[in-house]
Coordinates of C-alpha atoms and ligand atoms in Angstrom, one line a residue:
X1462 CA 0.0 0.1 0.1
X1463 CA 1.5 3.3 -1.1
X1464 CA 2.2 6.0 1.7
X1465 CA -0.6 8.8 2.0
X1466 CA 0.4 12.6 2.0
X1467 CA -2.5 14.8 3.2
X1468 CA -2.1 18.5 2.2
X1469 CA -4.6 21.0 3.9
X1470 CA -4.6 24.5 5.1
X1471 CA -4.4 23.4 8.9
X1472 CA -3.3 20.3 10.3
X1473 CA -4.8 18.4 13.2
X1474 CA -1.7 18.1 15.3
X1475 CA -1.5 14.9 17.7
X1476 CA -1.3 16.9 21.0
X1477 CA -4.0 19.3 19.9
X1478 CA -8.0 18.6 20.8
X1479 CA -9.1 17.3 17.5
X1480 CA -12.6 18.6 16.5
X1481 CA -14.7 17.3 13.8
X1482 CA -14.8 14.2 11.7
X1483 CA -12.5 15.3 9.2
X1484 CA -9.2 15.2 11.3
X1485 CA -10.1 11.8 12.6
X1486 CA -10.8 10.5 9.1
X1487 CA -7.7 11.7 7.9
X1488 CA -5.7 10.5 10.9
X1489 CA -7.2 7.0 10.3
X1490 CA -6.1 6.9 6.7
X1491 CA -2.8 7.9 7.6
X1492 CA -2.5 5.5 10.2
X1493 CA -3.5 2.7 8.0
X1494 CA -1.0 3.4 5.3
X1495 CA 1.4 5.4 7.0
X1496 CA 1.6 8.9 6.0
X1497 CA 2.6 12.6 6.1
X1498 CA 0.4 15.6 6.9
X1499 CA 1.2 18.9 5.7
X1500 CA 0.2 22.5 6.1
X1501 CA 0.2 25.9 7.8
X1502 CA 1.1 25.7 11.7
X1503 CA -1.5 28.4 12.3
X1504 CA 1.2 30.6 13.6
X1505 CA 2.6 33.9 11.9
X1506 CA 6.3 34.0 11.4
X1507 CA 8.6 36.4 10.0
X1508 CA 8.8 34.5 6.4
X1509 CA 6.6 32.0 5.1
X1510 CA 7.9 28.5 4.9
X1511 CA 11.5 29.0 5.9
X1512 CA 11.5 26.4 8.8
X1513 CA 9.6 23.1 8.9
X1514 CA 8.3 22.0 12.0
X1515 CA 8.2 18.4 12.2
X1516 CA 6.4 16.0 14.7
X1517 CA 6.2 12.0 14.4
X1518 CA 4.0 10.0 16.2
X1519 CA 3.7 6.4 15.3
X1520 CA 3.7 6.0 11.7
X1521 CA 2.6 9.4 10.7
X1522 CA 4.7 12.5 10.1
X1523 CA 3.1 16.0 10.6
X1524 CA 5.0 19.0 8.9
X1525 CA 3.9 22.5 9.2
X1526 CA 4.9 25.7 8.1
X1527 CA 4.4 29.4 9.6
X1528 CA 3.1 32.2 7.3
X1529 CA 4.3 35.8 7.1
X1530 CA 1.7 38.2 8.1
X1531 CA 1.4 39.5 4.8
X1532 CA 1.0 36.1 3.3
X1533 CA -1.4 35.1 5.7
X1534 CA -3.7 38.3 5.1
X1535 CA -3.6 37.9 1.4
X1536 CA -3.8 34.1 1.0
X1537 CA -6.0 32.9 4.0
X1538 CA -8.0 36.1 5.3
X1539 CA -7.8 37.6 1.6
X1540 CA -8.3 35.6 -1.6
X1541 CA -9.6 32.4 0.1
X1542 CA -11.9 33.6 2.6
X1543 CA -12.9 37.1 0.8
X1544 CA -13.1 35.9 -2.6
X1545 CA -13.5 32.1 -3.0
X1546 CA -15.6 31.5 -0.1
X1547 CA -18.3 34.0 -0.8
X1548 CA -18.0 32.9 -4.4
X1549 CA -18.6 29.5 -3.9
X1550 CA -21.6 30.2 -1.6
X1551 CA -23.3 32.1 -4.1
X1552 CA -22.6 35.5 -2.6
X1553 CA -21.2 37.3 -5.3
X1554 CA -22.1 40.5 -3.4
X1555 CA -19.6 39.8 -0.7
X1556 CA -16.8 38.9 -3.1
X1557 CA -14.0 41.1 -2.5
X1558 CA -11.4 40.6 -5.3
X1559 CA -8.1 42.1 -5.2
X1560 CA -5.3 41.4 -7.5
X1561 CA -2.8 41.5 -4.6
X1562 CA -4.8 38.9 -2.8
X1563 CA -5.1 36.6 -5.7
X1564 CA -1.0 37.0 -6.2
X1565 CA -0.8 36.1 -2.6
X1566 CA -2.9 33.2 -2.8
X1567 CA -0.6 31.7 -5.7
X1568 CA 2.5 32.6 -3.7
X1569 CA 1.5 30.7 -0.7
X1570 CA 0.4 27.7 -2.7
X1571 CA 3.9 27.8 -4.4
X1572 CA 5.5 27.8 -0.6
X1573 CA 3.4 24.7 0.1
X1574 CA 4.5 23.1 -3.4
X1575 CA 8.3 24.0 -2.5
X1576 CA 8.1 22.5 1.0
X1577 CA 5.9 19.4 0.2
X1578 CA 8.0 18.5 -3.2
X1579 CA 11.0 17.8 -1.2
X1580 CA 9.1 15.4 1.1
X1581 CA 7.4 13.5 -1.3
X1582 CA 8.5 9.9 -2.2
X1583 CA 7.9 8.3 -5.6
X1584 CA 5.1 5.9 -4.5
X1585 CA 3.3 8.5 -2.5
X1586 CA -0.3 9.0 -3.0
X1587 CA -1.2 12.7 -2.4
X1588 CA -4.8 14.2 -1.2
X1589 CA -5.1 17.9 -1.3
X1590 CA -8.0 19.2 0.9
X1591 CA -10.2 22.2 0.0
X1592 CA -10.5 25.7 -1.7
X1593 CA -7.3 27.1 -0.3
X1594 CA -5.1 25.0 -2.4
X1595 CA -6.9 24.6 -5.8
X1596 CA -3.6 25.4 -8.0
X1597 CA -1.3 23.1 -5.7
X1598 CA -1.2 20.2 -8.0
X1599 CA -0.3 22.0 -11.1
X1600 CA 2.5 23.8 -9.0
X1601 CA 3.8 20.3 -7.7
X1602 CA 3.8 19.1 -11.4
X1603 CA 5.7 22.1 -12.4
X1604 CA 8.2 20.9 -9.7
X1605 CA 8.5 17.5 -11.4
X1606 CA 6.0 15.6 -9.1
X1607 CA 4.5 12.8 -11.1
X1608 CA 2.5 11.0 -8.0
X1609 CA -1.1 10.5 -8.1
X1610 CA -2.9 13.5 -6.8
X1611 CA -6.4 13.9 -5.5
X1612 CA -8.4 16.9 -4.5
X1613 CA -11.4 17.5 -2.4
X1614 CA -13.7 20.3 -2.2
X1615 CA -15.5 20.8 1.0
X1616 CA -17.6 23.7 -0.3
X1617 CA -20.1 24.0 -3.1
X1618 CA -19.0 24.6 -6.6
X1619 CA -21.3 27.5 -8.0
X1620 CA -22.9 27.4 -11.3
X1621 CA -20.3 28.1 -14.3
X1622 CA -22.1 31.5 -14.8
X1623 CA -20.8 32.6 -11.4
X1624 CA -17.5 31.0 -11.7
X1625 CA -16.8 33.2 -14.7
X1626 CA -17.4 36.3 -12.4
X1627 CA -13.9 35.6 -10.7
X1628 CA -11.4 37.7 -12.6
X1629 CA -8.6 35.5 -14.0
X1630 CA -10.9 32.3 -13.4
X1631 CA -9.3 30.4 -15.9
X1632 CA -5.6 30.6 -14.5
X1633 CA -7.4 29.2 -11.1
X1634 CA -9.8 26.8 -12.3
X1635 CA -7.9 25.3 -15.2
X1636 CA -5.4 24.2 -12.6
X1637 CA -7.9 21.7 -11.4
X1638 CA -7.0 19.4 -14.5
X1639 CA -3.5 18.8 -12.9
X1640 CA -5.1 16.5 -10.5
X1641 CA -6.0 12.9 -11.3
X1642 CA -9.3 12.9 -9.4
X1643 CA -11.6 15.9 -8.1
X1644 CA -14.1 15.1 -5.6
X1645 CA -17.2 17.0 -4.8
X1646 CA -20.1 16.4 -2.5
X1647 CA -23.0 16.2 -4.9
X1648 CA -24.1 15.7 -8.4
X1649 CA -25.3 19.3 -8.6
X1650 CA -21.2 20.3 -7.9
X1651 CA -20.2 17.8 -10.4
X1652 CA -22.5 19.3 -13.0
X1653 CA -21.2 22.8 -12.4
X1654 CA -17.5 21.5 -12.9
X1655 CA -18.3 19.8 -16.3
X1656 CA -20.3 22.8 -17.4
X1657 CA -17.5 25.0 -16.4
X1658 CA -14.6 23.0 -18.3
X1659 CA -16.8 22.0 -21.4
X1660 CA -18.4 25.5 -22.1
X1661 CA -15.8 27.8 -20.6
X1662 CA -12.6 26.0 -21.3
X1663 CA -13.3 24.0 -24.4
X1664 CA -12.7 20.6 -22.6
X1665 CA -14.2 17.6 -23.9
X1666 CA -16.1 14.5 -22.3
X1667 CA -14.2 11.3 -22.6
X1668 CA -15.7 7.8 -22.0
X1669 CA -16.2 7.0 -18.5
X1670 CA -17.0 10.6 -17.7
X1671 CA -13.3 11.6 -18.0
X1672 CA -12.5 15.0 -19.0
X1673 CA -9.9 16.0 -21.3
X1674 CA -8.8 19.4 -20.7
X1675 CA -7.9 21.9 -23.3
X1676 CA -4.1 21.5 -22.5
X1677 CA -4.6 17.7 -23.1
X1678 CA -4.5 16.6 -19.8
X1679 CA -7.0 13.6 -18.8
X1680 CA -8.7 14.1 -15.2
X1681 CA -11.7 12.6 -13.4
X1682 CA -14.4 14.0 -11.3
X1683 CA -16.8 12.3 -9.1
X1684 CA -19.3 12.7 -6.1
X1685 CA -18.3 11.6 -2.7
X1686 CA -20.6 13.0 0.1
X1687 CA -18.6 13.3 3.2
X1688 CA -20.3 12.0 6.2
X1689 CA -19.7 11.5 9.9
X1690 CA -18.3 8.9 12.0
X1691 CA -21.9 7.4 12.7
X1692 CA -21.1 4.7 15.2
X1693 CA -19.1 7.0 17.2
X1694 CA -21.4 9.9 17.3
X1695 CA -24.4 7.4 18.5
X1696 CA -22.3 6.1 21.1
X1697 CA -21.3 9.8 22.2
X1698 CA -24.9 10.7 22.4
X1699 CA -26.0 7.9 24.3
X1700 CA -23.1 8.2 26.8
X1701 CA -23.6 11.9 27.4
X1702 CA -27.5 11.7 27.8
X1703 CA -27.5 11.5 31.4
X1704 CA -24.4 13.9 32.3
X1705 CA -24.8 16.9 34.3
X1706 CA -24.6 19.7 31.7
X1707 CA -27.1 17.8 29.5
X1708 CA -29.4 17.4 32.7
X1709 CA -29.1 21.2 33.5
X1710 CA -30.1 22.0 29.8
X1711 CA -33.2 19.7 29.9
X1712 CA -34.2 21.0 33.6
X1713 CA -33.8 24.4 32.2
X1714 CA -36.5 23.8 29.5
X1715 CA -39.0 23.1 32.3
X1716 CA -41.1 20.8 30.2
X1717 CA -40.8 23.0 26.9
X1718 CA -39.7 21.5 23.6
X1719 CA -36.2 22.7 22.2
X1720 CA -35.3 23.5 18.8
X1721 CA -31.4 23.5 18.2
X1722 CA -29.0 25.2 15.7
X1723 CA -25.2 24.6 15.8
X1724 CA -22.9 26.5 13.3
X1725 CA -19.8 28.3 13.1
X1726 CA -20.7 32.0 12.9
X1727 CA -20.7 32.2 9.1
X1728 CA -23.0 34.3 6.6
X1729 CA -23.4 31.1 4.6
X1730 CA -25.3 29.6 7.5
X1731 CA -28.5 31.6 7.0
X1732 CA -28.8 32.6 10.6
X1733 CA -30.2 35.9 10.3
X1734 CA -33.1 34.4 8.2
X1735 CA -33.4 31.5 10.8
X1736 CA -34.0 33.7 13.8
X1737 CA -36.7 35.7 11.6
X1738 CA -38.5 32.4 10.7
X1739 CA -38.5 31.3 14.4
X1740 CA -39.9 34.9 15.2
X1741 CA -42.4 34.2 12.4
X1742 CA -43.4 30.8 14.0
X1743 CA -43.9 32.7 17.2
X1744 CA -46.0 35.7 15.8
X1745 CA -48.4 33.4 13.7
X1746 CA -48.8 30.6 16.3
X1747 CA -49.6 32.1 19.7
X1748 CA -49.8 28.6 21.1
X1749 CA -46.1 28.0 20.4
X1750 CA -45.1 30.8 22.5
X1751 CA -43.8 29.5 26.0
X1752 CA -44.0 26.0 24.6
X1753 CA -40.7 26.0 22.7
X1754 CA -37.1 27.4 23.2
X1755 CA -34.5 28.1 20.5
X1756 CA -31.0 27.2 21.3
X1757 CA -28.5 28.6 18.9
X1758 CA -24.9 27.8 19.3
X1759 CA -22.7 29.8 17.1
X1760 CA -18.9 29.8 17.8
X1761 CA -17.0 32.7 16.4
X1762 CA -15.3 32.1 13.4
X1763 CA -12.7 34.0 10.8
X1764 CA -13.1 37.1 13.0
X1765 CA -10.3 38.6 11.1
X1766 CA -12.8 39.0 8.2
X1767 CA -14.8 42.0 8.4
X1768 CA -17.9 40.2 6.9
X1769 CA -18.0 37.9 10.2
X1770 CA -17.6 40.6 12.5
X1771 CA -20.7 42.2 11.0
X1772 CA -22.9 39.2 10.8
X1773 CA -22.0 38.8 14.8
X1774 CA -23.2 42.3 15.3
X1775 CA -26.3 41.7 13.1
X1776 CA -27.3 38.5 15.0
X1777 CA -26.8 40.2 18.3
X1778 CA -29.2 42.9 17.6
X1779 CA -31.8 40.4 16.0
X1780 CA -31.8 38.0 18.9
X1781 CA -32.3 41.0 21.4
X1782 CA -35.0 42.3 19.2
X1783 CA -36.7 39.1 18.8
X1784 CA -36.5 38.5 22.6
X1785 CA -37.5 41.9 23.5
X1786 CA -40.8 41.2 21.5
X1787 CA -41.7 37.9 22.7
X1788 CA -39.9 37.2 25.9
X1789 CA -42.1 36.9 29.3
X1790 CA -40.6 37.3 32.8
X1791 CA -40.2 33.3 32.7
X1792 CA -39.4 32.6 29.3
X1793 CA -36.7 33.5 26.9
X1794 CA -37.4 32.5 23.1
X1795 CA -33.9 32.4 22.0
X1796 CA -30.9 31.6 23.7
X1797 CA -28.0 32.5 21.6
X1798 CA -24.5 31.3 22.5
X1799 CA -21.3 32.6 21.0
X1800 CA -18.8 30.0 22.1
X1801 CA -17.8 26.7 21.2
X1802 CA -18.6 23.4 23.3
X1803 CA -17.0 19.9 23.3
X1804 CA -18.4 17.7 20.8
X1805 CA -19.8 15.2 23.4
X1806 CA -21.8 18.0 25.1
X1807 CA -23.2 19.0 21.8
X1808 CA -24.1 15.4 21.2
X1809 CA -26.2 15.5 24.5
X1810 CA -27.8 18.6 23.3
X1811 CA -28.8 17.4 20.0
X1812 CA -30.5 14.3 21.8
X1813 CA -32.6 16.6 23.8
X1814 CA -33.7 18.7 21.1
X1815 CA -37.1 18.0 19.4
X1816 CA -36.2 19.8 16.5
X1817 CA -32.6 20.3 14.5
X1818 CA -32.9 23.3 12.6
X1819 CA -30.2 23.6 9.7
X1820 CA -30.8 26.0 7.2
X1821 CA -27.8 27.2 5.5
X1822 CA -28.2 29.3 2.3
X1823 CA -25.6 27.3 0.7
X1824 CA -23.5 24.4 2.2
X1825 CA -21.1 21.7 0.8
X1826 CA -22.5 19.1 2.9
X1827 CA -23.4 20.0 6.5
X1828 CA -22.3 17.8 9.0
X1829 CA -24.3 19.3 12.0
X1830 CA -27.4 17.8 9.9
X1831 CA -26.0 14.5 10.1
X1832 CA -24.9 14.6 13.7
X1833 CA -28.4 15.7 14.7
X1834 CA -29.8 12.6 13.1
X1835 CA -27.1 10.2 14.7
X1836 CA -27.8 11.6 18.1
X1837 CA -31.5 11.0 18.3
X1838 CA -32.9 8.5 20.5
X1839 CA -34.4 5.6 18.4
X1840 CA -37.5 5.5 20.6
X1841 CA -38.4 8.8 20.5
X1842 CA -36.2 10.8 17.5
X1843 CA -36.5 14.5 16.9
X1844 CA -37.0 16.1 13.5
X1845 CA -34.4 17.7 11.2
X1846 CA -35.5 20.9 9.3
X1847 CA -33.0 21.0 6.5
X1848 CA -32.2 23.6 3.9
X1849 CA -32.5 22.3 0.4
X1850 CA -29.1 24.1 -0.5
X1851 CA -27.1 21.9 1.9
X1852 CA -25.5 18.9 0.1
X1853 CA -27.0 16.9 3.0
X1854 CA -30.5 17.2 1.4
X1855 CA -29.3 15.2 -1.5
X1856 CA -29.2 12.2 1.0
X1857 CA -31.4 13.2 3.9
X1858 CA -34.7 13.5 1.8
X1859 CA -36.7 12.1 4.8
X1860 CA -35.9 15.5 6.6
X1861 CA -38.5 18.4 6.4
X1862 CA -36.9 20.0 3.4
X1863 CA -37.1 23.9 3.2
X1864 CA -36.1 26.9 1.5
X1865 CA -34.5 28.9 3.8
X1866 CA -34.9 32.2 2.1
X1867 CA -38.8 31.5 2.4
X1868 CA -39.4 32.5 6.2
X1869 CA -43.0 31.0 5.8
X1870 CA -41.9 27.9 4.7
X1871 CA -39.4 27.3 7.5
X1872 CA -41.9 28.6 10.2
X1873 CA -44.5 26.0 8.8
X1874 CA -41.8 23.3 8.9
X1875 CA -41.1 24.2 12.7
X1876 CA -44.5 23.8 13.6
X1877 CA -45.0 20.8 11.6
X1878 CA -41.9 19.2 13.4
X1879 CA -43.2 20.3 16.8
X1880 CA -46.7 18.7 16.1
X1881 CA -45.5 15.5 14.5
X1882 CA -46.7 12.1 15.5
X1883 CA -44.4 10.0 17.2
X1884 CA -45.1 7.3 14.2
X1885 CA -43.9 10.0 11.5
X1886 CA -41.0 11.1 13.5
X1887 CA -39.8 7.6 13.6
X1888 CA -40.4 6.8 9.9
X1889 CA -38.2 9.7 8.8
X1890 CA -35.6 9.1 11.2
X1891 CA -35.4 5.4 10.4
X1892 CA -34.9 6.4 6.6
X1893 CA -32.4 9.2 7.4
X1894 CA -30.3 6.9 9.8
X1895 CA -30.2 4.2 7.3
X1896 CA -28.4 6.7 5.0
X1897 CA -25.7 7.5 7.8
X1898 CA -25.3 3.6 8.5
X1899 CA -24.4 3.2 4.9
X1900 CA -22.3 6.0 4.3
X1901 CA -20.2 7.2 7.0
X1902 CA -16.7 8.8 7.1
X1903 CA -14.7 5.6 6.5
X1904 CA -16.7 4.7 3.6
X1905 CA -16.2 8.2 2.4
X1906 CA -12.5 8.1 2.5
X1907 CA -12.0 4.6 1.4
X1908 CA -14.3 5.4 -1.6
X1909 CA -12.4 8.4 -2.6
X1910 CA -9.1 6.7 -2.1
X1911 CA -10.0 3.6 -4.1
X1912 CA -11.2 5.7 -7.0
X1913 CA -7.8 7.8 -6.8
X1914 CA -5.7 4.7 -6.9
X1915 CA -7.7 2.9 -9.5
X1916 CA -7.9 5.1 -12.2
X1917 CA -9.1 2.6 -14.8
X1918 CA -12.6 2.4 -12.9
X1919 CA -15.2 4.7 -14.9
X1920 CA -16.1 8.0 -13.2
X1921 CA -19.7 6.7 -13.3
X1922 CA -18.8 4.2 -10.6
X1923 CA -17.4 6.9 -8.7
X1924 CA -20.6 8.4 -6.8
X1925 CA -20.7 6.6 -3.5
X1926 CA -24.5 7.6 -3.0
X1927 CA -27.5 8.1 -5.5
X1928 CA -29.7 11.1 -4.6
X1929 CA -32.4 10.2 -1.9
X1930 CA -35.9 10.0 -2.3
X1931 CA -37.9 12.5 -0.4
X1932 CA -40.8 12.0 1.8
X1933 CA -43.2 15.0 1.4
Ligands
LIG2523 C1 -17.2 22.5 5.8 C2 -18.2 23.0 4.7 C3 -18.8 20.4 4.9 C4 -19.6 23.2 15.4 N1 -19.7 24.1 16.3 C5 -19.0 23.5 17.3 C6 -18.6 22.1 16.9 N2 -19.1 22.1 15.6 C7 -18.7 20.9 14.5 C8 -19.9 20.4 14.1 C9 -19.6 19.9 12.8 C10 -18.4 20.7 12.3 O1 -18.0 21.8 13.5 C11 -19.2 21.6 11.3 O2 -19.0 21.0 10.0 P1 -20.4 21.5 8.9 O3 -20.2 20.7 7.8 O4 -21.6 21.7 9.5 O5 -19.7 22.8 8.4 P2 -18.4 23.8 8.0 O6 -17.5 24.0 9.3 O7 -18.7 24.7 7.6 O8 -17.5 22.5 7.1 C12 -19.4 21.9 5.0 C13 -17.6 20.2 5.8 O9 -16.7 21.4 5.4 C14 -16.9 18.9 5.6 O10 -16.6 18.6 4.2 O11 -19.9 19.7 5.4 O12 -20.5 22.2 4.1 O13 -18.6 24.1 4.7 O14 -18.8 18.6 13.0 O15 -20.4 19.7 15.2 N3 -17.7 21.3 17.5 C15 -17.5 21.5 18.6 N4 -17.6 22.6 19.2 C16 -18.6 23.5 18.6 O16 -19.1 24.5 19.3 N5 -16.4 20.7 19.3

């Protein structure tokens, strides 16, 4: 088995608390094959990439570099998070394109390539993660790297009509052809990629779904919906159910139903609309007042980017306004919490909540939706209200699917969820859980790596999951 080299913006170092399924999925894959994980240390240094920090634990080496302030600001806080992130989430209005930011992005990718090229052995398989590192394969090829290289995009890929609004888009997106395999969450993302390559770059589709780029390079793209460590999340929720923290939350509800939302504080997650939809539920259904509480956990994220500071201010105002309008001396409708909690505590909170409210305006997948389902008590499960524009909606058709821009639609779904019979809740939950048992994080990474290592397989075999049936 060839050694695996994972390259991502940040690295989950062994001594750090590992959050999220991705870190553990990568570690498991690296452990299996032995390997190297390379990325930014998270620290600012005098110059980028002049010193390699290396830690080895069992058969995994972790190698990180620092970035200079300028490189960090232009590559990470600039082009990646103020141009690509909003563009990929259909927020053309928030794209702040600057030529120097794009140059900084390519410069840092080249620093990554210089450092990684020295560490790569001839039989290594390389797996690059996410939108920060789109041009990396091409830069590695320029440095003579001939290994198999895969790329996975964790965000959505927008329609070709939006991709072309990015200045110098060809320079960036054409470099995807230097990968052997490009992985996306959904068929919609795959169609966008194919459409862009065919109609904007003059590429041609070849047999088996391969794409022949205009420069002659042949690559494949496939659908690999990421998932969670289902068995572990189930176990976590079960274990924390009766702990003090969870009992305190339950007690504080005083018999009321809980609606829960957990999201990084990010404008793609649709939080202002979600707050308004909850207010509409209370406005239109007097009997719901005092009957429900909405807990929104939103740990701050990317606070160096101005749009993230703005959304934080907007939400504080909105929560205050809604609470001012509807609260009673013994009841606060929205509990809005701006900090992060350990995974196990979240699992217990999910289990307490009758409704999981996940309404991003756009989301590559959305793992919170999957975690909420996995944390439910099978005998008395809650209901997931899920945005149609989350990748997860392609698999979780048994959730109540909503358009997050339509406040009435979301408010009605909330009411329906709160009034739903146990029989229907179980039926929907069983269907969703079956999906998560079939497609967990191990299946996701194995499917991607198998496809990367076996290029002879047809691209049509690459999809790990067909779009789910919906239950209306
Ligand atoms: C990107 C894409 C795609 C959240 N708050 C806390 C906490 N979390 C955990 C959740 C979940 C993870 O963070 C968030 O994952 P999501 O998928 O929901 O969203 P993004 O962070 O935007 O992730 C997304 C994902 O990449 C994977 O490809 O699904 O579409 O945008 O696991 O539980 N974890 C802890 N405390 C918190 O307060 N410990």
